[in-house]
Amino acid sequence: MKYINLGKSDLHASNIGLGIMRMNQLSVSEAAKVIETAFDLGINFFDGADIYGEGQSDTIFGQALKETGIDRHSVYVQGKVGIVLDNRRSHDGLVFGGRYDFSRDYIVDAAHAELQRMNVEYFDSLLLHRPDPLMEPAQVAEALDTLQTDGTARHFGVSNQNPYQMALLQNSIHQQLLINQLQFSIMHTGMIDAGMHVNMTDDRSVDHDNGVLEYTQLHNMTVQAWSPYQYGMFEGVFIDNPKFPELNTMLQAIADRYDVTKNAIATAWILRHPAHIQVIVGSMNPNRLKQIVEANKVELTAQEWYDIYAAAGNALP
Ligand SMILES: NC(=O)c1ccc[n+]([C@@H]2O[C@H](COP(=O)([O-])OP(=O)(O)OC[C@H]3O[C@@H](n4cnc5c(N)ncnc54)[C@H](OP(=O)(O)O)[C@@H]3O)[C@@H](O)[C@H]2O)c1
């Protein structure tokens, strides 16, 4: 395993973290096995959110972590708040919001509730899950001060925010934003496409994210890549998916070269970016986790990285 410091903090986290969004589908003992396997592989970072499994993922994680006997201080636990759940739009524990809420009381209450469910005493980092257009920056500032002072969270970050949203927030709060968690995978490359198509007129020249990857590098923030093996928004896994024959052929050829699996190569492709992205994987399968962390045995050449990008259907100008 390799470790990176998150933002400018002293949080020395594994470059592959485990997301617990899908943990609600497991029993406590199954979840304990997943956590134990991850920990034994060197994963020391766990990413939750109050909405995962409608809160059930937090609860199972908290109970399972206790069952493993792993010292809470030897791992980092991250929470996320700010999405008000809409149960009607939720399915299979993959949940969606009815609205976003960055008001002071909502953030504080949601963070306290998540911490209680996880039963971990404090969050190493707490993220604001999705930007709320009705955000009053001064209210967020009060909320973060409260949560830091009362010991709920040591550090803060955001998720799914563009540079101006981060700058606006950073201008009002007293803590340094450490993290921006964003969707990024071989099949979700908006953050890099536009940079290669500057001044062009094709679809990929449209910058949907306003240079978010460059902004995080400039401001020493860590990008956490969510859903590293999915295409679309939870449409499915691209690995071994007949919809993507060229990509899978390329991943397999490179996997054979390094004697690892396609999941490892898909992970290594994200890790190869010089921004030192942390990959947040969602597998609840101990064997797959073992395969995934083998990404750290691989240092893709620049040509391999571009070949994978091209095999995913991307053209260079
Ligand atoms: N900030 C945000 O807005 C946001 C949004 C979504 C997610 N997240 C975070 O990101 C984490 C990861 O998200 P995710 O779970 O969507 O990511 P993921 O790691 O891309 O997907 C995991 C899912 O893909 C399956 N899978 C992986 N490789 C496979 C293969 N080769 N063949 C078949 N199935 C395969 C896994 O099954 P197995 O369990 O069988 O391995 C699991 O169901 C979440 O837990 C959460 O912490 C954040």
CSV table of C-alpha atoms and ligand atoms in Angstrom, one decimal:
chain,number,residue,atom,x,y,z
A,1,MET,CA,0.0,0.0,0.0
A,2,LYS,CA,1.1,3.6,-0.6
A,3,TYR,CA,0.1,6.5,1.6
A,4,ILE,CA,-0.5,10.2,0.9
A,5,ASN,CA,-1.2,13.2,3.1
A,6,LEU,CA,-4.7,14.5,2.6
A,7,GLY,CA,-4.5,18.1,1.5
A,8,LYS,CA,-2.0,19.9,3.7
A,9,SER,CA,-3.0,17.9,6.8
A,10,ASP,CA,-1.1,15.3,8.8
A,11,LEU,CA,-3.7,12.7,7.8
A,12,HIS,CA,-1.5,10.0,6.3
A,13,ALA,CA,-4.0,7.9,4.4
A,14,SER,CA,-3.8,4.9,2.1
A,15,ASN,CA,-4.1,6.0,-1.5
A,16,ILE,CA,-7.0,3.5,-1.8
A,17,GLY,CA,-9.8,4.1,0.6
A,18,LEU,CA,-12.9,2.0,1.2
A,19,GLY,CA,-16.3,3.6,0.7
A,20,ILE,CA,-19.1,2.1,2.7
A,21,MET,CA,-22.1,3.2,0.5
A,22,ARG,CA,-22.9,-0.5,-0.2
A,23,MET,CA,-22.3,-1.8,3.4
A,24,ASN,CA,-26.0,-1.8,4.3
A,25,GLN,CA,-26.3,-4.9,2.1
A,26,LEU,CA,-24.1,-6.9,4.5
A,27,SER,CA,-24.5,-8.4,7.9
A,28,VAL,CA,-22.3,-7.0,10.7
A,29,SER,CA,-20.1,-10.1,10.6
A,30,GLU,CA,-19.8,-9.9,6.8
A,31,ALA,CA,-18.9,-6.2,7.1
A,32,ALA,CA,-16.4,-7.0,9.8
A,33,LYS,CA,-14.7,-9.4,7.3
A,34,VAL,CA,-14.5,-6.7,4.7
A,35,ILE,CA,-13.1,-4.1,7.1
A,36,GLU,CA,-10.6,-6.6,8.4
A,37,THR,CA,-9.5,-7.6,4.9
A,38,ALA,CA,-9.1,-3.9,3.9
A,39,PHE,CA,-7.2,-3.1,7.1
A,40,ASP,CA,-4.8,-6.1,6.6
A,41,LEU,CA,-4.2,-4.9,3.0
A,42,GLY,CA,-3.1,-1.5,4.4
A,43,ILE,CA,-6.3,0.4,3.8
A,44,ASN,CA,-6.7,2.9,6.7
A,45,PHE,CA,-9.3,5.2,5.3
A,46,PHE,CA,-13.1,4.6,5.4
A,47,ASP,CA,-15.6,6.9,3.7
A,48,GLY,CA,-19.2,7.1,4.8
A,49,ALA,CA,-22.2,9.5,4.4
A,50,ASP,CA,-25.3,9.9,6.3
A,51,ILE,CA,-27.5,8.9,3.4
A,52,TYR,CA,-25.8,5.6,2.5
A,53,GLY,CA,-28.4,2.8,3.0
A,54,GLU,CA,-30.5,5.5,4.6
A,55,GLY,CA,-28.2,5.6,7.6
A,56,GLN,CA,-27.9,1.8,7.8
A,57,SER,CA,-24.4,1.7,6.3
A,58,ASP,CA,-23.1,3.9,9.1
A,59,THR,CA,-24.7,1.7,11.7
A,60,ILE,CA,-23.3,-1.5,10.3
A,61,PHE,CA,-19.9,0.0,9.8
A,62,GLY,CA,-19.8,1.2,13.4
A,63,GLN,CA,-20.8,-2.2,14.8
A,64,ALA,CA,-18.5,-4.1,12.4
A,65,LEU,CA,-15.5,-1.9,13.3
A,66,LYS,CA,-16.0,-2.7,16.9
A,67,GLU,CA,-16.3,-6.4,16.1
A,68,THR,CA,-13.0,-6.4,14.3
A,69,GLY,CA,-11.2,-5.0,17.4
A,70,ILE,CA,-9.3,-2.6,15.2
A,71,ASP,CA,-8.2,0.4,17.2
A,72,ARG,CA,-10.3,3.4,16.0
A,73,HIS,CA,-7.2,5.6,16.3
A,74,SER,CA,-5.3,3.5,13.7
A,75,VAL,CA,-7.8,4.3,11.0
A,76,TYR,CA,-9.3,7.5,9.5
A,77,VAL,CA,-13.1,7.8,9.3
A,78,GLN,CA,-14.8,10.3,7.0
A,79,GLY,CA,-18.4,11.4,7.1
A,80,LYS,CA,-20.5,13.4,4.7
A,81,VAL,CA,-23.6,15.5,5.3
A,82,GLY,CA,-25.7,18.0,3.4
A,83,ILE,CA,-28.1,15.9,1.3
A,84,VAL,CA,-31.7,15.5,2.6
A,85,LEU,CA,-32.7,12.1,1.7
A,86,ASP,CA,-35.7,11.4,-0.6
A,87,ASN,CA,-36.7,7.9,0.1
A,88,ARG,CA,-38.9,7.7,-3.0
A,89,ARG,CA,-35.9,8.1,-5.2
A,90,SER,CA,-33.7,5.5,-3.4
A,91,HIS,CA,-33.1,2.0,-4.6
A,92,ASP,CA,-30.8,-0.8,-3.3
A,93,GLY,CA,-29.2,1.4,-0.8
A,94,LEU,CA,-28.1,3.8,-3.6
A,95,VAL,CA,-29.8,6.9,-2.4
A,96,PHE,CA,-30.6,10.3,-3.8
A,97,GLY,CA,-31.5,13.6,-2.3
A,98,GLY,CA,-34.8,15.5,-2.2
A,99,ARG,CA,-32.8,18.7,-1.6
A,100,TYR,CA,-29.4,19.9,-0.4
A,101,ASP,CA,-29.2,21.7,2.9
A,102,PHE,CA,-26.1,23.7,4.0
A,103,SER,CA,-27.9,25.6,6.8
A,104,ARG,CA,-26.0,25.8,10.1
A,105,ASP,CA,-28.4,23.7,12.1
A,106,TYR,CA,-28.9,21.1,9.5
A,107,ILE,CA,-25.2,20.5,9.0
A,108,VAL,CA,-24.5,20.4,12.8
A,109,ASP,CA,-27.5,18.1,13.5
A,110,ALA,CA,-26.7,15.7,10.6
A,111,ALA,CA,-23.1,15.4,11.6
A,112,HIS,CA,-23.9,14.7,15.2
A,113,ALA,CA,-26.5,12.0,14.1
A,114,GLU,CA,-24.0,10.4,11.7
A,115,LEU,CA,-21.3,10.3,14.3
A,116,GLN,CA,-23.6,8.7,16.7
A,117,ARG,CA,-24.6,6.0,14.2
A,118,MET,CA,-21.0,5.3,13.4
A,119,ASN,CA,-20.1,5.3,17.1
A,120,VAL,CA,-16.5,6.5,16.4
A,121,GLU,CA,-16.2,9.5,18.8
A,122,TYR,CA,-14.9,11.9,16.0
A,123,PHE,CA,-14.6,12.2,12.2
A,124,ASP,CA,-11.1,12.7,10.9
A,125,SER,CA,-12.7,14.5,8.0
A,126,LEU,CA,-16.2,15.7,7.3
A,127,LEU,CA,-17.4,16.6,3.7
A,128,LEU,CA,-20.3,18.7,2.5
A,129,HIS,CA,-21.8,16.2,0.1
A,130,ARG,CA,-23.3,18.2,-2.8
A,131,PRO,CA,-23.4,22.0,-3.2
A,132,ASP,CA,-26.5,23.8,-2.0
A,133,PRO,CA,-27.3,26.8,-4.2
A,134,LEU,CA,-29.1,28.3,-1.1
A,135,MET,CA,-25.9,28.2,0.9
A,136,GLU,CA,-25.2,31.1,3.2
A,137,PRO,CA,-21.4,30.9,3.6
A,138,ALA,CA,-21.5,32.5,7.1
A,139,GLN,CA,-23.9,29.7,8.3
A,140,VAL,CA,-21.5,27.0,7.0
A,141,ALA,CA,-18.7,28.8,8.8
A,142,GLU,CA,-20.6,28.7,12.1
A,143,ALA,CA,-21.5,25.0,11.6
A,144,LEU,CA,-17.8,24.0,10.9
A,145,ASP,CA,-16.6,26.0,13.9
A,146,THR,CA,-19.2,24.3,16.1
A,147,LEU,CA,-18.3,20.8,14.8
A,148,GLN,CA,-14.5,21.4,15.3
A,149,THR,CA,-14.9,23.0,18.7
A,150,ASP,CA,-17.2,20.2,20.1
A,151,GLY,CA,-14.8,17.6,18.7
A,152,THR,CA,-17.1,16.1,16.1
A,153,ALA,CA,-14.7,16.6,13.2
A,154,ARG,CA,-11.0,17.3,12.9
A,155,HIS,CA,-10.9,18.4,9.2
A,156,PHE,CA,-13.3,19.4,6.5
A,157,GLY,CA,-13.8,19.2,2.8
A,158,VAL,CA,-16.4,19.2,0.1
A,159,SER,CA,-17.7,16.9,-2.6
A,160,ASN,CA,-18.9,17.5,-6.1
A,161,GLN,CA,-17.9,21.2,-6.0
A,162,ASN,CA,-16.4,23.4,-8.7
A,163,PRO,CA,-13.6,25.9,-8.1
A,164,TYR,CA,-15.7,29.0,-7.5
A,165,GLN,CA,-17.9,27.1,-5.1
A,166,MET,CA,-14.8,26.1,-3.1
A,167,ALA,CA,-13.3,29.6,-3.3
A,168,LEU,CA,-16.6,31.1,-2.1
A,169,LEU,CA,-16.7,28.7,0.9
A,170,GLN,CA,-13.0,29.0,1.6
A,171,ASN,CA,-13.4,32.7,1.8
A,172,SER,CA,-15.8,32.4,4.7
A,173,ILE,CA,-14.7,29.5,6.8
A,174,HIS,CA,-11.8,29.3,9.3
A,175,GLN,CA,-10.6,25.8,8.3
A,176,GLN,CA,-8.6,24.8,5.3
A,177,LEU,CA,-10.7,22.7,2.9
A,178,LEU,CA,-8.7,19.5,2.5
A,179,ILE,CA,-10.6,17.3,0.1
A,180,ASN,CA,-13.0,17.4,-2.9
A,181,GLN,CA,-14.6,14.1,-3.6
A,182,LEU,CA,-15.6,13.8,-7.3
A,183,GLN,CA,-16.6,11.1,-9.7
A,184,PHE,CA,-13.6,10.0,-11.7
A,185,SER,CA,-12.8,6.8,-13.6
A,186,ILE,CA,-11.6,5.6,-17.0
A,187,MET,CA,-15.3,6.0,-18.1
A,188,HIS,CA,-15.8,9.3,-16.4
A,189,THR,CA,-13.1,11.7,-17.5
A,190,GLY,CA,-14.7,15.1,-17.8
A,191,MET,CA,-12.1,16.6,-15.4
A,192,ILE,CA,-9.3,15.9,-17.9
A,193,ASP,CA,-11.1,15.8,-21.3
A,194,ALA,CA,-11.6,19.6,-21.5
A,195,GLY,CA,-8.0,20.3,-20.6
A,196,MET,CA,-6.9,18.4,-23.7
A,197,HIS,CA,-9.5,20.0,-26.0
A,198,VAL,CA,-8.9,23.7,-25.1
A,199,ASN,CA,-9.9,26.0,-27.9
A,200,MET,CA,-11.6,23.2,-29.8
A,201,THR,CA,-15.3,23.0,-30.7
A,202,ASP,CA,-16.0,19.3,-30.1
A,203,ASP,CA,-18.1,18.0,-27.2
A,204,ARG,CA,-15.1,17.3,-25.0
A,205,SER,CA,-13.9,20.9,-25.2
A,206,VAL,CA,-16.8,21.8,-22.9
A,207,ASP,CA,-15.4,22.3,-19.5
A,208,HIS,CA,-18.2,21.1,-17.2
A,209,ASP,CA,-16.1,21.5,-14.0
A,210,ASN,CA,-14.2,24.8,-14.5
A,211,GLY,CA,-10.7,23.3,-14.1
A,212,VAL,CA,-11.5,21.6,-10.8
A,213,LEU,CA,-8.5,19.2,-11.0
A,214,GLU,CA,-6.1,22.1,-11.6
A,215,TYR,CA,-7.7,24.1,-8.8
A,216,THR,CA,-7.3,21.3,-6.3
A,217,GLN,CA,-3.6,20.9,-7.3
A,218,LEU,CA,-3.0,24.7,-7.0
A,219,HIS,CA,-4.6,24.7,-3.6
A,220,ASN,CA,-3.0,21.5,-2.3
A,221,MET,CA,-6.3,19.7,-1.9
A,222,THR,CA,-6.8,16.0,-2.4
A,223,VAL,CA,-9.2,14.7,-4.9
A,224,GLN,CA,-11.0,11.5,-3.9
A,225,ALA,CA,-12.3,9.6,-6.9
A,226,TRP,CA,-15.7,8.0,-6.3
A,227,SER,CA,-17.2,5.1,-8.2
A,228,PRO,CA,-13.9,4.2,-9.9
A,229,TYR,CA,-15.3,1.2,-11.8
A,230,GLN,CA,-18.7,2.6,-12.8
A,231,TYR,CA,-19.9,4.3,-15.9
A,232,GLY,CA,-22.7,6.9,-15.8
A,233,MET,CA,-24.2,7.5,-12.4
A,234,PHE,CA,-24.4,3.9,-11.0
A,235,GLU,CA,-25.4,2.6,-14.5
A,236,GLY,CA,-23.1,-0.4,-13.9
A,237,VAL,CA,-19.5,-1.6,-13.9
A,238,PHE,CA,-17.5,-1.2,-17.1
A,239,ILE,CA,-15.1,-4.0,-16.3
A,240,ASP,CA,-16.1,-7.3,-18.1
A,241,ASN,CA,-19.1,-5.4,-19.5
A,242,PRO,CA,-19.8,-6.3,-23.2
A,243,LYS,CA,-20.8,-2.7,-23.9
A,244,PHE,CA,-17.1,-1.8,-23.7
A,245,PRO,CA,-15.2,-4.5,-25.7
A,246,GLU,CA,-12.2,-2.3,-26.7
A,247,LEU,CA,-11.6,-1.0,-23.2
A,248,ASN,CA,-11.8,-4.5,-21.7
A,249,THR,CA,-9.4,-5.9,-24.3
A,250,MET,CA,-6.9,-3.1,-23.5
A,251,LEU,CA,-7.3,-3.5,-19.7
A,252,GLN,CA,-6.8,-7.3,-20.0
A,253,ALA,CA,-3.7,-6.9,-22.2
A,254,ILE,CA,-2.1,-4.5,-19.7
A,255,ALA,CA,-3.2,-6.5,-16.7
A,256,ASP,CA,-1.5,-9.6,-18.2
A,257,ARG,CA,1.7,-7.5,-18.7
A,258,TYR,CA,1.8,-6.7,-14.9
A,259,ASP,CA,0.2,-10.0,-13.8
A,260,VAL,CA,-2.7,-8.3,-12.1
A,261,THR,CA,-6.5,-7.9,-12.7
A,262,LYS,CA,-8.4,-5.4,-14.8
A,263,ASN,CA,-9.7,-3.8,-11.5
A,264,ALA,CA,-6.1,-3.2,-10.5
A,265,ILE,CA,-5.3,-1.6,-13.9
A,266,ALA,CA,-8.4,0.6,-13.7
A,267,THR,CA,-7.3,1.7,-10.3
A,268,ALA,CA,-3.6,2.3,-11.4
A,269,TRP,CA,-4.9,4.4,-14.2
A,270,ILE,CA,-6.4,6.9,-11.7
A,271,LEU,CA,-3.4,6.7,-9.4
A,272,ARG,CA,-1.1,7.5,-12.3
A,273,HIS,CA,-2.3,11.1,-12.4
A,274,PRO,CA,0.2,13.5,-10.8
A,275,ALA,CA,-2.5,15.0,-8.6
A,276,HIS,CA,-2.1,12.1,-6.2
A,277,ILE,CA,-5.8,11.2,-6.3
A,278,GLN,CA,-7.1,9.0,-3.6
A,279,VAL,CA,-9.3,6.2,-5.0
A,280,ILE,CA,-12.5,5.4,-3.0
A,281,VAL,CA,-13.5,1.9,-3.9
A,282,GLY,CA,-16.9,0.5,-3.1
A,283,SER,CA,-16.3,-3.3,-3.3
A,284,MET,CA,-17.7,-5.3,-0.5
A,285,ASN,CA,-15.9,-8.4,-1.7
A,286,PRO,CA,-12.7,-9.3,0.2
A,287,ASN,CA,-11.2,-11.1,-2.8
A,288,ARG,CA,-11.8,-8.2,-5.1
A,289,LEU,CA,-10.3,-5.8,-2.6
A,290,LYS,CA,-7.1,-7.9,-2.6
A,291,GLN,CA,-7.0,-7.6,-6.4
A,292,ILE,CA,-7.7,-3.9,-6.4
A,293,VAL,CA,-4.8,-3.0,-4.0
A,294,GLU,CA,-2.4,-4.7,-6.4
A,295,ALA,CA,-2.7,-1.4,-8.4
A,296,ASN,CA,0.1,-0.2,-6.2
A,297,LYS,CA,2.4,-2.8,-7.8
A,298,VAL,CA,1.8,-1.1,-11.1
A,299,GLU,CA,3.3,2.1,-12.5
A,300,LEU,CA,1.6,2.6,-15.9
A,301,THR,CA,3.8,4.1,-18.6
A,302,ALA,CA,2.5,7.3,-20.1
A,303,GLN,CA,1.8,5.4,-23.3
A,304,GLU,CA,-0.3,2.8,-21.4
A,305,TRP,CA,-2.2,5.5,-19.7
A,306,TYR,CA,-3.1,7.2,-23.0
A,307,ASP,CA,-3.8,3.8,-24.7
A,308,ILE,CA,-6.4,3.1,-21.9
A,309,TYR,CA,-7.9,6.5,-22.3
A,310,ALA,CA,-8.2,6.0,-26.1
A,311,ALA,CA,-9.7,2.5,-25.6
A,312,ALA,CA,-12.4,4.1,-23.5
A,313,GLY,CA,-13.6,5.9,-26.6
A,314,ASN,CA,-11.7,9.2,-26.2
A,315,ALA,CA,-10.0,10.9,-29.2
A,316,LEU,CA,-7.2,13.4,-28.9
A,317,PRO,CA,-7.5,16.6,-30.9
B,1,LIG,N1,-19.4,11.9,-3.1
B,1,LIG,C1,-20.3,11.3,-3.8
B,1,LIG,O1,-21.2,12.0,-4.3
B,1,LIG,C2,-20.3,9.8,-3.9
B,1,LIG,C3,-21.2,9.2,-4.8
B,1,LIG,C4,-21.1,7.8,-4.9
B,1,LIG,C5,-20.2,7.1,-4.2
B,1,LIG,N2,-19.3,7.8,-3.3
B,1,LIG,C6,-18.3,7.0,-2.6
B,1,LIG,O2,-17.5,6.2,-3.4
B,1,LIG,C7,-17.5,4.9,-3.0
B,1,LIG,C8,-17.4,3.9,-4.1
B,1,LIG,O3,-18.6,4.0,-5.0
B,1,LIG,P1,-19.1,2.8,-5.8
B,1,LIG,O4,-19.4,1.7,-4.8
B,1,LIG,O5,-20.1,3.2,-6.7
B,1,LIG,O6,-17.7,2.4,-6.5
B,1,LIG,P2,-17.1,1.2,-7.3
B,1,LIG,O7,-15.9,0.7,-6.6
B,1,LIG,O8,-16.8,1.7,-8.7
B,1,LIG,O9,-18.2,0.1,-7.5
B,1,LIG,C9,-18.4,-0.9,-6.5
B,1,LIG,C10,-19.4,-1.9,-7.1
B,1,LIG,O10,-18.9,-2.4,-8.3
B,1,LIG,C11,-18.8,-3.8,-8.2
B,1,LIG,N3,-17.6,-4.3,-9.0
B,1,LIG,C12,-16.4,-3.7,-9.0
B,1,LIG,N4,-15.6,-4.4,-9.9
B,1,LIG,C13,-16.4,-5.3,-10.4
B,1,LIG,C14,-16.1,-6.3,-11.4
B,1,LIG,N5,-14.9,-6.5,-12.0
B,1,LIG,N6,-17.1,-7.1,-11.8
B,1,LIG,C15,-18.3,-7.0,-11.2
B,1,LIG,N7,-18.6,-6.1,-10.2
B,1,LIG,C16,-17.7,-5.2,-9.9
B,1,LIG,C17,-18.7,-4.1,-6.7
B,1,LIG,O11,-19.1,-5.4,-6.5
B,1,LIG,P3,-18.4,-6.3,-5.3
B,1,LIG,O12,-18.9,-5.7,-4.0
B,1,LIG,O13,-19.0,-7.7,-5.6
B,1,LIG,O14,-16.9,-6.2,-5.5
B,1,LIG,C18,-19.6,-3.1,-6.1
B,1,LIG,O15,-20.9,-3.5,-6.2
B,1,LIG,C19,-18.8,4.7,-2.2
B,1,LIG,O16,-18.8,3.7,-1.2
B,1,LIG,C20,-18.9,6.1,-1.5
B,1,LIG,O17,-18.1,6.1,-0.4
B,1,LIG,C21,-19.4,9.1,-3.2
